[in-house]
Amino acid sequence: QYTKQVEFVQEAFQVLERIQERVKEKIRKSIEENTKKHFMEFLREEGVFRDVSIDKNYQVSVVNAQGFNALADLSAGQYLILGYAFVVALRTITGYNAPVIVDTPLGKLDTIHRNKITKQLPELLGNVQLVFLVTSSEYTEDVRENFAPYMMDSAYYEIERDPEKTS
């Protein structure tokens, strides 16, 4: 009797482990698909990359048109865009509404990418607090206009460079 109960518990545990692995794989696949979708949408260049994959250890690969992993060859802007795509994918899949805070979020992006990101990111993140700590060169009139429909508040602070003052 006791042996049958132990066997039942062991079998149940194995079934639960298989279910857990399937759920984790389904989540990983959804994050991978969403990351790829948004990465391709954010980019201005078409046909340069053909795939984004995320393995079971969440290692990301970006496959170029020639079929090679180009992650190490991404420009700083493309790498930033990949990060934004991953954040949007995580938010979409999990529904978790943690604030997104990014320092110098647009500095590595050209004007076209900057406009795409500032138009699409707030909409894609939905009801998430988005905090961009921008420099004066990033906070252009276009960026202000793109963010305007989504902004509840904004503040601009300038660093005072007076050696007589310490604060």
PDB file of C-alpha atoms in Angstrom:
ATOM      1  CA  GLN A   1       0.000   0.000   0.000  1.00  0.00           C
ATOM      2  CA  TYR A   2       2.706   2.463   1.038  1.00  0.00           C
ATOM      3  CA  THR A   3       4.793   1.576  -2.048  1.00  0.00           C
ATOM      4  CA  LYS A   4       1.866   2.353  -4.370  1.00  0.00           C
ATOM      5  CA  GLN A   5       1.374   5.738  -2.752  1.00  0.00           C
ATOM      6  CA  VAL A   6       5.082   6.566  -3.159  1.00  0.00           C
ATOM      7  CA  GLU A   7       4.979   5.468  -6.807  1.00  0.00           C
ATOM      8  CA  PHE A   8       1.881   7.581  -7.389  1.00  0.00           C
ATOM      9  CA  VAL A   9       3.536  10.656  -5.874  1.00  0.00           C
ATOM     10  CA  GLN A  10       6.686  10.073  -7.944  1.00  0.00           C
ATOM     11  CA  GLU A  11       4.678   9.720 -11.147  1.00  0.00           C
ATOM     12  CA  ALA A  12       2.654  12.833 -10.308  1.00  0.00           C
ATOM     13  CA  PHE A  13       5.866  14.733  -9.688  1.00  0.00           C
ATOM     14  CA  GLN A  14       7.247  13.629 -13.079  1.00  0.00           C
ATOM     15  CA  VAL A  15       4.037  14.696 -14.808  1.00  0.00           C
ATOM     16  CA  LEU A  16       4.210  18.097 -13.115  1.00  0.00           C
ATOM     17  CA  GLU A  17       7.845  18.505 -14.180  1.00  0.00           C
ATOM     18  CA  ARG A  18       6.901  17.767 -17.812  1.00  0.00           C
ATOM     19  CA  ILE A  19       4.028  20.242 -17.623  1.00  0.00           C
ATOM     20  CA  GLN A  20       6.351  22.855 -16.143  1.00  0.00           C
ATOM     21  CA  GLU A  21       8.856  22.334 -18.979  1.00  0.00           C
ATOM     22  CA  ARG A  22       6.115  22.659 -21.600  1.00  0.00           C
ATOM     23  CA  VAL A  23       4.818  25.883 -20.058  1.00  0.00           C
ATOM     24  CA  LYS A  24       8.334  27.334 -19.828  1.00  0.00           C
ATOM     25  CA  GLU A  25       8.982  26.389 -23.471  1.00  0.00           C
ATOM     26  CA  LYS A  26       5.703  27.963 -24.572  1.00  0.00           C
ATOM     27  CA  ILE A  27       6.581  31.203 -22.751  1.00  0.00           C
ATOM     28  CA  ARG A  28      10.111  31.225 -24.203  1.00  0.00           C
ATOM     29  CA  LYS A  29       8.744  30.675 -27.705  1.00  0.00           C
ATOM     30  CA  SER A  30       6.229  33.509 -27.297  1.00  0.00           C
ATOM     31  CA  ILE A  31       8.939  35.872 -26.054  1.00  0.00           C
ATOM     32  CA  GLU A  32      11.129  34.838 -28.984  1.00  0.00           C
ATOM     33  CA  GLU A  33       8.360  35.436 -31.542  1.00  0.00           C
ATOM     34  CA  ASN A  34       7.411  38.802 -30.044  1.00  0.00           C
ATOM     35  CA  THR A  35      11.035  39.933 -29.788  1.00  0.00           C
ATOM     36  CA  LYS A  36      11.585  39.075 -33.455  1.00  0.00           C
ATOM     37  CA  LYS A  37       8.359  40.797 -34.512  1.00  0.00           C
ATOM     38  CA  HIS A  38       9.147  44.046 -32.716  1.00  0.00           C
ATOM     39  CA  PHE A  39      12.836  44.046 -33.642  1.00  0.00           C
ATOM     40  CA  MET A  40      11.912  43.786 -37.315  1.00  0.00           C
ATOM     41  CA  GLU A  41       9.212  46.472 -36.945  1.00  0.00           C
ATOM     42  CA  PHE A  42      11.543  48.920 -35.181  1.00  0.00           C
ATOM     43  CA  LEU A  43      14.315  48.589 -37.770  1.00  0.00           C
ATOM     44  CA  ARG A  44      14.287  50.859 -40.799  1.00  0.00           C
ATOM     45  CA  GLU A  45      16.329  48.414 -42.874  1.00  0.00           C
ATOM     46  CA  GLU A  46      14.452  45.518 -44.437  1.00  0.00           C
ATOM     47  CA  GLY A  47      16.109  42.248 -45.346  1.00  0.00           C
ATOM     48  CA  VAL A  48      19.274  42.769 -43.283  1.00  0.00           C
ATOM     49  CA  PHE A  49      18.163  40.290 -40.625  1.00  0.00           C
ATOM     50  CA  ARG A  50      15.957  37.275 -41.073  1.00  0.00           C
ATOM     51  CA  ASP A  51      15.522  35.855 -37.601  1.00  0.00           C
ATOM     52  CA  VAL A  52      15.826  36.423 -33.884  1.00  0.00           C
ATOM     53  CA  SER A  53      16.016  33.333 -31.734  1.00  0.00           C
ATOM     54  CA  ILE A  54      16.172  32.758 -28.007  1.00  0.00           C
ATOM     55  CA  ASP A  55      17.419  29.402 -26.769  1.00  0.00           C
ATOM     56  CA  LYS A  56      16.296  27.590 -23.609  1.00  0.00           C
ATOM     57  CA  ASN A  57      18.924  29.485 -21.590  1.00  0.00           C
ATOM     58  CA  TYR A  58      17.616  32.788 -23.008  1.00  0.00           C
ATOM     59  CA  GLN A  59      20.704  33.372 -25.105  1.00  0.00           C
ATOM     60  CA  VAL A  60      19.698  35.602 -28.009  1.00  0.00           C
ATOM     61  CA  SER A  61      20.838  35.173 -31.603  1.00  0.00           C
ATOM     62  CA  VAL A  62      20.165  37.589 -34.436  1.00  0.00           C
ATOM     63  CA  VAL A  63      20.504  35.852 -37.781  1.00  0.00           C
ATOM     64  CA  ASN A  64      21.513  38.035 -40.722  1.00  0.00           C
ATOM     65  CA  ALA A  65      20.413  37.587 -44.341  1.00  0.00           C
ATOM     66  CA  GLN A  66      23.373  35.269 -44.963  1.00  0.00           C
ATOM     67  CA  GLY A  67      22.284  32.937 -42.139  1.00  0.00           C
ATOM     68  CA  PHE A  68      24.965  33.815 -39.581  1.00  0.00           C
ATOM     69  CA  ASN A  69      24.513  34.947 -35.993  1.00  0.00           C
ATOM     70  CA  ALA A  70      25.153  38.681 -36.202  1.00  0.00           C
ATOM     71  CA  LEU A  71      24.569  39.561 -32.542  1.00  0.00           C
ATOM     72  CA  ALA A  72      28.197  40.584 -32.040  1.00  0.00           C
ATOM     73  CA  ASP A  73      28.071  42.664 -35.233  1.00  0.00           C
ATOM     74  CA  LEU A  74      25.005  44.737 -34.368  1.00  0.00           C
ATOM     75  CA  SER A  75      25.535  48.464 -34.214  1.00  0.00           C
ATOM     76  CA  ALA A  76      24.978  50.129 -30.849  1.00  0.00           C
ATOM     77  CA  GLY A  77      21.625  51.392 -32.140  1.00  0.00           C
ATOM     78  CA  GLN A  78      20.534  47.976 -33.404  1.00  0.00           C
ATOM     79  CA  TYR A  79      21.511  46.418 -30.080  1.00  0.00           C
ATOM     80  CA  LEU A  80      19.437  49.044 -28.260  1.00  0.00           C
ATOM     81  CA  ILE A  81      16.499  48.336 -30.554  1.00  0.00           C
ATOM     82  CA  LEU A  82      16.845  44.618 -29.805  1.00  0.00           C
ATOM     83  CA  GLY A  83      16.684  45.458 -26.110  1.00  0.00           C
ATOM     84  CA  TYR A  84      13.527  47.516 -26.588  1.00  0.00           C
ATOM     85  CA  ALA A  85      11.973  44.678 -28.592  1.00  0.00           C
ATOM     86  CA  PHE A  86      12.798  42.212 -25.796  1.00  0.00           C
ATOM     87  CA  VAL A  87      11.292  44.507 -23.131  1.00  0.00           C
ATOM     88  CA  VAL A  88       8.099  44.871 -25.174  1.00  0.00           C
ATOM     89  CA  ALA A  89       7.961  41.089 -25.646  1.00  0.00           C
ATOM     90  CA  LEU A  90       8.372  40.456 -21.914  1.00  0.00           C
ATOM     91  CA  ARG A  91       5.674  42.991 -21.111  1.00  0.00           C
ATOM     92  CA  THR A  92       3.320  41.545 -23.732  1.00  0.00           C
ATOM     93  CA  ILE A  93       3.736  37.946 -22.576  1.00  0.00           C
ATOM     94  CA  THR A  94       3.854  38.444 -18.818  1.00  0.00           C
ATOM     95  CA  GLY A  95       1.493  41.388 -18.477  1.00  0.00           C
ATOM     96  CA  TYR A  96       3.807  42.641 -15.739  1.00  0.00           C
ATOM     97  CA  ASN A  97       3.655  46.424 -15.514  1.00  0.00           C
ATOM     98  CA  ALA A  98       7.024  47.284 -13.996  1.00  0.00           C
ATOM     99  CA  PRO A  99       8.337  50.757 -14.797  1.00  0.00           C
ATOM    100  CA  VAL A 100      10.847  50.960 -17.637  1.00  0.00           C
ATOM    101  CA  ILE A 101      13.692  53.374 -16.908  1.00  0.00           C
ATOM    102  CA  VAL A 102      16.347  54.003 -19.544  1.00  0.00           C
ATOM    103  CA  ASP A 103      19.347  56.323 -19.325  1.00  0.00           C
ATOM    104  CA  THR A 104      20.367  57.929 -22.630  1.00  0.00           C
ATOM    105  CA  PRO A 105      17.690  55.954 -24.490  1.00  0.00           C
ATOM    106  CA  LEU A 106      18.037  57.559 -27.905  1.00  0.00           C
ATOM    107  CA  GLY A 107      21.681  58.619 -28.158  1.00  0.00           C
ATOM    108  CA  LYS A 108      22.727  55.669 -30.313  1.00  0.00           C
ATOM    109  CA  LEU A 109      19.795  55.967 -32.710  1.00  0.00           C
ATOM    110  CA  ASP A 110      19.588  57.865 -35.963  1.00  0.00           C
ATOM    111  CA  THR A 111      16.632  60.153 -36.635  1.00  0.00           C
ATOM    112  CA  ILE A 112      14.504  57.490 -38.357  1.00  0.00           C
ATOM    113  CA  HIS A 113      14.965  54.941 -35.569  1.00  0.00           C
ATOM    114  CA  ARG A 114      14.505  57.624 -32.928  1.00  0.00           C
ATOM    115  CA  ASN A 115      11.139  58.553 -34.428  1.00  0.00           C
ATOM    116  CA  LYS A 116      10.035  54.933 -34.753  1.00  0.00           C
ATOM    117  CA  ILE A 117      10.941  54.141 -31.153  1.00  0.00           C
ATOM    118  CA  THR A 118       9.375  57.269 -29.660  1.00  0.00           C
ATOM    119  CA  LYS A 119       6.166  56.734 -31.641  1.00  0.00           C
ATOM    120  CA  GLN A 120       5.780  52.985 -31.113  1.00  0.00           C
ATOM    121  CA  LEU A 121       7.338  52.157 -27.736  1.00  0.00           C
ATOM    122  CA  PRO A 122       4.877  54.034 -25.485  1.00  0.00           C
ATOM    123  CA  GLU A 123       1.956  52.503 -27.349  1.00  0.00           C
ATOM    124  CA  LEU A 124       3.388  48.980 -27.240  1.00  0.00           C
ATOM    125  CA  LEU A 125       4.216  49.179 -23.543  1.00  0.00           C
ATOM    126  CA  GLY A 126       0.672  50.232 -22.808  1.00  0.00           C
ATOM    127  CA  ASN A 127      -0.008  51.151 -19.221  1.00  0.00           C
ATOM    128  CA  VAL A 128       3.652  50.984 -18.152  1.00  0.00           C
ATOM    129  CA  GLN A 129       5.469  53.943 -16.661  1.00  0.00           C
ATOM    130  CA  LEU A 130       8.228  54.817 -19.118  1.00  0.00           C
ATOM    131  CA  VAL A 131      11.041  57.019 -17.839  1.00  0.00           C
ATOM    132  CA  PHE A 132      13.626  58.223 -20.327  1.00  0.00           C
ATOM    133  CA  LEU A 133      16.597  60.092 -18.892  1.00  0.00           C
ATOM    134  CA  VAL A 134      17.531  62.005 -22.022  1.00  0.00           C
ATOM    135  CA  THR A 135      20.288  64.414 -22.883  1.00  0.00           C
ATOM    136  CA  SER A 136      19.510  67.740 -24.526  1.00  0.00           C
ATOM    137  CA  SER A 137      20.610  66.371 -27.914  1.00  0.00           C
ATOM    138  CA  GLU A 138      18.149  63.464 -27.616  1.00  0.00           C
ATOM    139  CA  TYR A 139      15.138  65.507 -26.569  1.00  0.00           C
ATOM    140  CA  THR A 140      14.372  67.038 -29.934  1.00  0.00           C
ATOM    141  CA  GLU A 141      11.135  68.664 -31.048  1.00  0.00           C
ATOM    142  CA  ASP A 142      10.160  65.440 -32.876  1.00  0.00           C
ATOM    143  CA  VAL A 143      10.717  63.387 -29.715  1.00  0.00           C
ATOM    144  CA  ARG A 144       8.613  65.841 -27.686  1.00  0.00           C
ATOM    145  CA  GLU A 145       5.816  65.640 -30.264  1.00  0.00           C
ATOM    146  CA  ASN A 146       5.947  61.827 -30.402  1.00  0.00           C
ATOM    147  CA  PHE A 147       5.789  61.512 -26.611  1.00  0.00           C
ATOM    148  CA  ALA A 148       3.178  64.257 -26.091  1.00  0.00           C
ATOM    149  CA  PRO A 149       0.080  62.009 -26.355  1.00  0.00           C
ATOM    150  CA  TYR A 150       1.476  59.665 -23.707  1.00  0.00           C
ATOM    151  CA  MET A 151       3.038  62.060 -21.233  1.00  0.00           C
ATOM    152  CA  MET A 152       1.427  62.762 -17.914  1.00  0.00           C
ATOM    153  CA  ASP A 153       4.372  64.782 -16.682  1.00  0.00           C
ATOM    154  CA  SER A 154       7.820  65.810 -17.754  1.00  0.00           C
ATOM    155  CA  ALA A 155      10.700  67.576 -16.116  1.00  0.00           C
ATOM    156  CA  TYR A 156      13.915  68.973 -17.441  1.00  0.00           C
ATOM    157  CA  TYR A 157      16.910  69.324 -15.158  1.00  0.00           C
ATOM    158  CA  GLU A 158      20.187  70.917 -16.045  1.00  0.00           C
ATOM    159  CA  ILE A 159      23.418  70.208 -14.227  1.00  0.00           C
ATOM    160  CA  GLU A 160      24.864  73.352 -12.742  1.00  0.00           C
ATOM    161  CA  ARG A 161      28.599  73.554 -13.191  1.00  0.00           C
ATOM    162  CA  ASP A 162      29.468  76.101 -10.528  1.00  0.00           C
ATOM    163  CA  PRO A 163      32.584  75.028  -8.587  1.00  0.00           C
ATOM    164  CA  GLU A 164      31.477  77.203  -5.658  1.00  0.00           C
ATOM    165  CA  LYS A 165      28.379  75.103  -5.126  1.00  0.00           C
ATOM    166  CA  THR A 166      28.218  71.544  -3.955  1.00  0.00           C
ATOM    167  CA  SER A 167      24.927  69.761  -3.811  1.00  0.00           C
TER     168      SER A 167
END
